[in-house]
């Protein structure tokens, strides 16, 4: 079932993949998928081997006013990385960079579960959402790789609040600021 | 010789590794290392398996006035990636994310050969250099992973100039702007 789910999510994306089709590909009854995984959301988290459920972290971000959302995103990312999930997150990032299907899954995960939630809570024209989301991802993913994988100093040893002070304004600009948007 | 060079550069960094010590570790005469690789710089590029020599690209960046350097850095990165070196660069990034020693080599390469050259050409207090360099790296590396590895839209399909317009101001702020620097 998980193999079928991974293939479906990677190929058709989170929205396009249905539990019915995944059950069909795995040759089982859709009720069995529901029984084991509950919702499509939980199945997706299991398929991605998500080290943490964004629902545990997003409410804190969404509780911040729009003009503090950039700092909140950067703070959330470091809370996940500095917590017990770090080895699993690192494994996920490595896998995504090594395997095309895994990159597709991570992209879907980041898009559907994190970026859309953060962006969707802000008031902006629909056509801006994807572009602002991708720009936020570019800075956040770069921060993660630089601080935790390459361990480039002084970013690697900086306190979370120092990182928030330096990088938060960039994420804020991408979320709500004046940007010439691509696409 | 290359194995000894990789170990030395990963352990002691570009500045700390000497041709004499590398030759000693490889049990050959330093003159032989010079004969095969010329300068320490060329030996380093060979050890990293650098897909491109930054010296081919940096002069265009350094020719720009300081206030246009951010856009020039983003433009340079895309020129390397959109050129024939792309598969080799991707292999280098993958290797760095998979292997600790390879991450150290890539960090040294990016630091010693690219960031220091770009930052060193700007007028700023010495203690700001590392921090601004690491912040530039965080945005540039994130752009590369998002656009070329995860292929997140609309960043993946945007024209180079669209990317420069959106991301250039961030790099410019990190290089010369008002930033609360970590460290």
Short mmCIF file of C-alpha atoms in Angstrom, two decimals:
data_model
loop_
_atom_site.label_atom_id
_atom_site.label_comp_id
_atom_site.label_asym_id
_atom_site.label_seq_id
_atom_site.Cartn_x
_atom_site.Cartn_y
_atom_site.Cartn_z
CA UNK A 1 0.00 0.00 0.00
CA UNK A 2 2.79 2.46 0.90
CA UNK A 3 4.62 1.72 -2.34
CA UNK A 4 1.43 2.36 -4.31
CA UNK A 5 0.82 5.53 -2.31
CA UNK A 6 4.35 6.82 -2.94
CA UNK A 7 4.03 6.23 -6.67
CA UNK A 8 0.62 7.92 -6.78
CA UNK A 9 1.62 10.98 -4.75
CA UNK A 10 4.87 11.39 -6.70
CA UNK A 11 3.11 11.06 -10.05
CA UNK A 12 -0.17 12.86 -9.50
CA UNK A 13 0.58 15.08 -6.51
CA UNK A 14 -1.28 15.27 -3.23
CA UNK A 15 -4.50 16.61 -4.74
CA UNK A 16 -4.50 14.30 -7.76
CA UNK A 17 -3.92 11.03 -5.92
CA UNK A 18 -7.03 9.34 -4.52
CA UNK A 19 -7.28 6.63 -1.89
CA UNK A 20 -9.49 4.67 -4.28
CA UNK A 21 -6.80 4.70 -7.01
CA UNK A 22 -4.04 3.85 -4.54
CA UNK A 23 -6.09 0.92 -3.20
CA UNK A 24 -6.68 -0.20 -6.79
CA UNK A 25 -2.96 -0.10 -7.60
CA UNK A 26 -2.17 -2.05 -4.42
CA UNK A 27 -5.01 -4.46 -5.26
CA UNK A 28 -6.77 -4.00 -1.91
CA UNK A 29 -10.11 -2.61 -0.80
CA UNK A 30 -10.17 1.18 -0.18
CA UNK A 31 -11.73 0.40 3.22
CA UNK A 32 -8.52 -1.38 4.18
CA UNK A 33 -6.46 1.73 3.36
CA UNK A 34 -8.81 3.79 5.51
CA UNK A 35 -8.58 1.22 8.26
CA UNK A 36 -4.77 1.30 8.34
CA UNK A 37 -4.11 4.97 7.72
CA UNK A 38 -7.30 6.85 8.51
CA UNK A 39 -7.28 9.90 6.24
CA UNK A 40 -5.49 10.58 2.96
CA UNK A 41 -3.50 13.10 4.95
CA UNK A 42 -2.13 10.45 7.30
CA UNK A 43 -1.44 8.11 4.39
CA UNK A 44 0.54 10.89 2.73
CA UNK A 45 2.62 11.53 5.86
CA UNK A 46 3.34 7.79 6.09
CA UNK A 47 4.25 7.57 2.39
CA UNK A 48 6.68 10.49 2.67
CA UNK A 49 8.00 9.02 5.93
CA UNK A 50 7.42 12.51 7.33
CA UNK A 51 9.52 12.90 10.46
CA UNK A 52 7.05 15.38 11.95
CA UNK A 53 3.45 16.33 11.35
CA UNK A 54 3.33 19.98 10.27
CA UNK A 55 0.02 20.26 12.11
CA UNK A 56 2.03 20.16 15.35
CA UNK A 57 3.98 23.25 14.34
CA UNK A 58 1.83 25.31 11.98
CA UNK A 59 -0.69 26.66 14.51
CA UNK A 60 2.08 28.66 16.22
CA UNK A 61 3.02 30.21 12.89
CA UNK A 62 -0.53 30.96 11.86
CA UNK A 63 -1.24 32.57 15.23
CA UNK A 64 1.26 35.34 14.42
CA UNK A 65 0.07 38.51 12.67
CA UNK A 66 0.93 38.65 8.94
CA UNK A 67 3.85 41.03 9.46
CA UNK A 68 5.51 38.59 11.90
CA UNK A 69 4.94 35.50 9.76
CA UNK A 70 8.43 35.56 8.18
CA UNK A 71 10.17 35.34 11.54
CA UNK A 72 7.69 32.69 12.67
CA UNK A 73 8.42 30.47 9.66
CA UNK A 74 12.17 30.62 10.28
CA UNK A 75 11.61 29.92 13.99
CA UNK A 76 9.40 26.90 13.19
CA UNK A 77 11.95 25.40 10.82
CA UNK A 78 14.67 25.58 13.46
CA UNK A 79 12.37 24.11 16.10
CA UNK A 80 11.83 21.06 13.91
CA UNK A 81 15.54 20.73 13.16
CA UNK A 82 16.71 21.26 16.69
CA UNK A 83 14.21 18.69 17.97
CA UNK A 84 14.30 14.89 18.06
CA UNK A 85 13.14 14.64 14.42
CA UNK A 86 16.43 15.96 13.03
CA UNK A 87 17.97 12.67 11.82
CA UNK A 88 14.72 11.74 10.08
CA UNK A 89 14.44 15.16 8.42
CA UNK A 90 18.03 14.92 7.24
CA UNK A 91 17.35 11.47 5.80
CA UNK A 92 14.33 12.88 3.97
CA UNK A 93 16.33 15.76 2.48
CA UNK A 94 19.14 13.41 1.42
CA UNK A 95 16.72 11.04 -0.20
CA UNK A 96 15.01 13.89 -2.06
CA UNK A 97 18.31 15.09 -3.44
CA UNK A 98 19.28 11.58 -4.54
CA UNK A 99 16.08 10.24 -6.06
CA UNK A 100 13.76 11.88 -8.52
CA UNK A 101 10.59 10.26 -7.08
CA UNK A 102 11.66 11.22 -3.59
CA UNK A 103 12.21 14.82 -4.69
CA UNK A 104 8.68 14.83 -6.08
CA UNK A 105 7.30 13.54 -2.78
CA UNK A 106 9.20 16.11 -0.72
CA UNK A 107 8.09 18.86 -3.07
CA UNK A 108 4.46 17.75 -2.65
CA UNK A 109 4.87 17.55 1.09
CA UNK A 110 6.42 21.00 1.42
CA UNK A 111 3.90 22.48 -1.00
CA UNK A 112 0.68 20.86 0.14
CA UNK A 113 1.34 20.59 3.87
CA UNK A 114 3.44 23.63 4.72
CA UNK A 115 3.66 26.38 2.09
CA UNK A 116 0.00 26.34 1.07
CA UNK A 117 -1.07 26.53 4.70
CA UNK A 118 1.19 29.49 5.45
CA UNK A 119 0.46 31.29 2.19
CA UNK A 120 -3.24 30.39 2.19
CA UNK A 121 -3.68 32.19 5.50
CA UNK A 122 -2.48 35.47 4.00
CA UNK A 123 -4.56 37.84 1.96
CA UNK A 124 -3.10 37.95 -1.56
CA UNK A 125 -4.11 37.45 -5.20
CA UNK A 126 -4.30 33.75 -6.10
CA UNK A 127 -1.69 34.06 -8.87
CA UNK A 128 0.89 35.32 -6.36
CA UNK A 129 0.61 32.31 -4.07
CA UNK A 130 2.74 29.80 -5.92
CA UNK A 131 5.49 32.31 -6.66
CA UNK A 132 5.72 33.64 -3.10
CA UNK A 133 5.60 30.07 -1.77
CA UNK A 134 8.48 28.95 -4.00
CA UNK A 135 10.58 31.94 -2.97
CA UNK A 136 9.98 31.22 0.72
CA UNK A 137 10.98 27.61 0.07
CA UNK A 138 14.20 28.75 -1.64
CA UNK A 139 15.35 30.69 1.42
CA UNK A 140 14.18 28.16 4.01
CA UNK A 141 15.68 25.14 2.23
CA UNK A 142 18.91 27.05 1.68
CA UNK A 143 19.07 27.94 5.36
CA UNK A 144 18.59 24.29 6.30
CA UNK A 145 21.30 23.05 3.93
CA UNK A 146 23.77 25.79 4.90
CA UNK A 147 23.24 25.58 8.67
CA UNK A 148 22.67 21.85 9.18
CA UNK A 149 24.24 20.03 6.23
CA UNK A 150 27.22 22.15 5.12
CA UNK A 151 27.52 23.70 8.61
CA UNK A 152 28.80 26.99 7.28
CA UNK A 153 29.85 29.38 10.06
CA UNK A 154 28.69 31.62 11.64
CA UNK A 155 25.23 30.37 10.55
CA UNK A 156 25.86 26.88 11.92
CA UNK A 157 26.57 28.05 15.48
CA UNK A 158 24.29 31.08 15.59
CA UNK A 159 21.42 31.01 18.08
CA UNK A 160 17.94 30.50 16.60
CA UNK A 161 17.07 34.12 17.37
CA UNK A 162 20.17 35.39 15.56
CA UNK A 163 19.13 33.39 12.51
CA UNK A 164 15.58 34.73 12.79
CA UNK A 165 16.92 38.30 12.92
CA UNK A 166 19.06 37.83 9.80
CA UNK A 167 16.86 35.60 7.61
CA UNK A 168 13.35 36.43 8.88
CA UNK A 169 13.15 39.72 6.91
CA UNK A 170 13.88 37.83 3.67
CA UNK A 171 11.06 35.35 4.28
CA UNK A 172 8.79 38.24 5.27
CA UNK A 173 9.56 40.07 2.03
CA UNK A 174 8.78 36.94 0.02
CA UNK A 175 5.51 36.44 1.93
CA UNK A 176 4.07 39.94 2.00
CA UNK A 177 6.63 42.41 0.64
CA UNK A 178 7.44 44.14 -2.56
CA UNK A 179 8.82 41.45 -4.91
CA UNK A 180 9.00 41.18 -8.70
CA UNK A 181 7.34 37.76 -8.90
CA UNK A 182 8.37 35.15 -11.49
CA UNK A 183 5.93 33.20 -13.62
CA UNK B 1 47.64 12.14 -4.55
CA UNK B 2 44.02 13.18 -5.06
CA UNK B 3 42.88 11.05 -2.13
CA UNK B 4 45.51 12.65 0.10
CA UNK B 5 44.52 16.07 -1.20
CA UNK B 6 40.81 15.46 -0.49
CA UNK B 7 41.57 14.33 3.04
CA UNK B 8 43.83 17.32 3.69
CA UNK B 9 41.45 19.94 2.27
CA UNK B 10 38.45 18.42 4.10
CA UNK B 11 40.35 18.27 7.39
CA UNK B 12 42.41 21.43 7.37
CA UNK B 13 40.57 23.60 4.86
CA UNK B 14 41.96 25.29 1.78
CA UNK B 15 44.30 27.62 3.68
CA UNK B 16 45.51 25.00 6.15
CA UNK B 17 46.40 22.29 3.66
CA UNK B 18 49.85 22.52 2.11
CA UNK B 19 51.19 20.83 -1.00
CA UNK B 20 54.16 19.67 1.05
CA UNK B 21 51.90 17.89 3.60
CA UNK B 22 49.73 16.39 0.85
CA UNK B 23 52.80 15.07 -0.94
CA UNK B 24 54.02 13.63 2.37
CA UNK B 25 50.72 11.86 2.99
CA UNK B 26 50.75 10.45 -0.54
CA UNK B 27 54.40 9.51 -0.11
CA UNK B 28 55.57 11.40 -3.19
CA UNK B 29 57.86 14.34 -3.83
CA UNK B 30 56.16 17.78 -3.66
CA UNK B 31 57.71 18.49 -7.06
CA UNK B 32 55.62 15.67 -8.50
CA UNK B 33 52.42 17.25 -7.16
CA UNK B 34 53.45 20.55 -8.75
CA UNK B 35 54.27 18.77 -11.98
CA UNK B 36 50.85 17.13 -12.23
CA UNK B 37 48.63 19.88 -10.89
CA UNK B 38 50.58 23.13 -11.12
CA UNK B 39 49.27 25.30 -8.29
CA UNK B 40 47.54 24.41 -5.02
CA UNK B 41 44.51 26.07 -6.54
CA UNK B 42 44.41 23.62 -9.45
CA UNK B 43 45.01 20.69 -7.11
CA UNK B 44 42.06 21.85 -5.03
CA UNK B 45 39.77 22.10 -8.06
CA UNK B 46 40.81 18.59 -9.09
CA UNK B 47 40.29 17.22 -5.55
CA UNK B 48 36.79 18.70 -5.34
CA UNK B 49 36.14 17.48 -8.90
CA UNK B 50 34.99 21.03 -9.52
CA UNK B 51 32.80 21.06 -12.62
CA UNK B 52 33.77 24.64 -13.43
CA UNK B 53 36.57 26.99 -12.49
CA UNK B 54 35.06 29.99 -10.69
CA UNK B 55 37.79 32.10 -12.29
CA UNK B 56 35.89 31.74 -15.55
CA UNK B 57 32.80 33.33 -14.04
CA UNK B 58 33.89 35.62 -11.22
CA UNK B 59 35.39 38.45 -13.30
CA UNK B 60 31.93 39.27 -14.70
CA UNK B 61 30.55 39.52 -11.17
CA UNK B 62 33.43 41.59 -9.85
CA UNK B 63 33.15 43.98 -12.79
CA UNK B 64 29.72 45.08 -11.56
CA UNK B 65 29.43 48.03 -9.15
CA UNK B 66 28.78 47.00 -5.51
CA UNK B 67 25.08 47.84 -5.68
CA UNK B 68 24.58 45.45 -8.64
CA UNK B 69 26.62 42.60 -7.16
CA UNK B 70 23.56 40.75 -5.77
CA UNK B 71 21.94 40.43 -9.18
CA UNK B 72 25.31 39.51 -10.70
CA UNK B 73 25.82 36.63 -8.24
CA UNK B 74 22.38 35.17 -9.01
CA UNK B 75 23.01 35.56 -12.74
CA UNK B 76 26.39 33.80 -12.45
CA UNK B 77 24.92 30.85 -10.56
CA UNK B 78 22.30 30.30 -13.24
CA UNK B 79 24.87 30.62 -16.00
CA UNK B 80 26.86 27.78 -14.44
CA UNK B 81 23.74 25.63 -13.96
CA UNK B 82 22.28 26.27 -17.37
CA UNK B 83 25.60 25.46 -19.01
CA UNK B 84 27.26 22.14 -19.87
CA UNK B 85 28.57 21.71 -16.30
CA UNK B 86 25.11 21.07 -14.85
CA UNK B 87 25.33 17.27 -14.40
CA UNK B 88 28.71 17.61 -12.72
CA UNK B 89 27.49 20.36 -10.39
CA UNK B 90 24.45 18.29 -9.46
CA UNK B 91 26.71 15.32 -8.71
CA UNK B 92 28.85 17.54 -6.48
CA UNK B 93 25.84 18.83 -4.54
CA UNK B 94 24.44 15.31 -4.12
CA UNK B 95 27.76 14.03 -2.89
CA UNK B 96 28.06 16.90 -0.40
CA UNK B 97 24.65 16.16 1.02
CA UNK B 98 25.43 12.46 1.35
CA UNK B 99 28.96 12.44 2.71
CA UNK B 100 30.40 14.43 5.56
CA UNK B 101 33.88 14.76 3.98
CA UNK B 102 32.34 15.80 0.71
CA UNK B 103 30.27 18.46 2.49
CA UNK B 104 33.47 19.81 4.00
CA UNK B 105 35.12 19.97 0.59
CA UNK B 106 32.16 21.72 -1.00
CA UNK B 107 32.02 24.16 1.90
CA UNK B 108 35.71 24.94 1.45
CA UNK B 109 35.26 25.33 -2.28
CA UNK B 110 32.28 27.67 -1.98
CA UNK B 111 33.96 29.62 0.81
CA UNK B 112 37.50 29.92 -0.48
CA UNK B 113 36.87 30.13 -4.19
CA UNK B 114 33.59 31.98 -4.53
CA UNK B 115 32.26 33.73 -1.43
CA UNK B 116 35.57 35.16 -0.25
CA UNK B 117 36.27 36.54 -3.70
CA UNK B 118 32.88 38.23 -3.96
CA UNK B 119 32.86 39.48 -0.37
CA UNK B 120 36.55 40.39 -0.37
CA UNK B 121 35.98 42.80 -3.23
CA UNK B 122 33.48 44.80 -1.15
CA UNK B 123 34.36 47.40 1.42
CA UNK B 124 33.19 46.12 4.83
CA UNK B 125 34.50 45.40 8.33
CA UNK B 126 36.39 42.11 8.47
CA UNK B 127 34.07 40.63 11.11
CA UNK B 128 31.06 41.05 8.79
CA UNK B 129 32.58 39.04 5.96
CA UNK B 130 31.92 35.52 7.16
CA UNK B 131 28.38 36.29 8.25
CA UNK B 132 27.40 38.05 5.02
CA UNK B 133 29.06 35.28 3.01
CA UNK B 134 27.12 32.54 4.82
CA UNK B 135 23.83 34.40 4.31
CA UNK B 136 24.52 34.78 0.59
CA UNK B 137 25.29 31.06 0.45
CA UNK B 138 22.02 30.24 2.20
CA UNK B 139 19.95 32.00 -0.46
CA UNK B 140 22.02 30.87 -3.44
CA UNK B 141 22.15 27.21 -2.38
CA UNK B 142 18.43 27.28 -1.61
CA UNK B 143 17.70 28.72 -5.04
CA UNK B 144 19.75 25.97 -6.69
CA UNK B 145 18.03 23.18 -4.74
CA UNK B 146 14.53 24.63 -5.27
CA UNK B 147 14.91 25.44 -8.96
CA UNK B 148 17.10 22.59 -10.18
CA UNK B 149 16.66 19.68 -7.75
CA UNK B 150 13.11 19.94 -6.36
CA UNK B 151 11.96 21.86 -9.49
CA UNK B 152 9.40 23.86 -7.60
CA UNK B 153 7.25 26.01 -9.90
CA UNK B 154 7.18 28.80 -10.92
CA UNK B 155 10.87 29.07 -9.94
CA UNK B 156 11.83 26.03 -12.01
CA UNK B 157 10.50 27.43 -15.31
CA UNK B 158 11.14 31.11 -14.69
CA UNK B 159 13.60 32.86 -16.98
CA UNK B 160 16.99 33.71 -15.49
CA UNK B 161 16.07 37.41 -15.48
CA UNK B 162 12.82 36.74 -13.60
CA UNK B 163 14.82 34.86 -10.97
CA UNK B 164 17.35 37.69 -10.79
CA UNK B 165 14.53 40.20 -10.27
CA UNK B 166 12.99 38.20 -7.41
CA UNK B 167 16.07 36.83 -5.62
CA UNK B 168 18.75 39.40 -6.52
CA UNK B 169 17.53 41.94 -3.92
CA UNK B 170 17.90 39.32 -1.16
CA UNK B 171 21.50 38.59 -2.11
CA UNK B 172 22.15 42.31 -2.39
CA UNK B 173 20.80 42.90 1.11
CA UNK B 174 23.01 40.14 2.48
CA UNK B 175 26.05 41.57 0.66
CA UNK B 176 25.74 45.28 1.38
CA UNK B 177 22.41 45.98 3.08
CA UNK B 178 21.05 46.49 6.53
CA UNK B 179 21.17 43.05 8.21
CA UNK B 180 21.32 41.98 11.86
CA UNK B 181 24.35 39.74 11.43
CA UNK B 182 24.76 36.48 13.38
CA UNK B 183 27.93 35.49 15.20
#
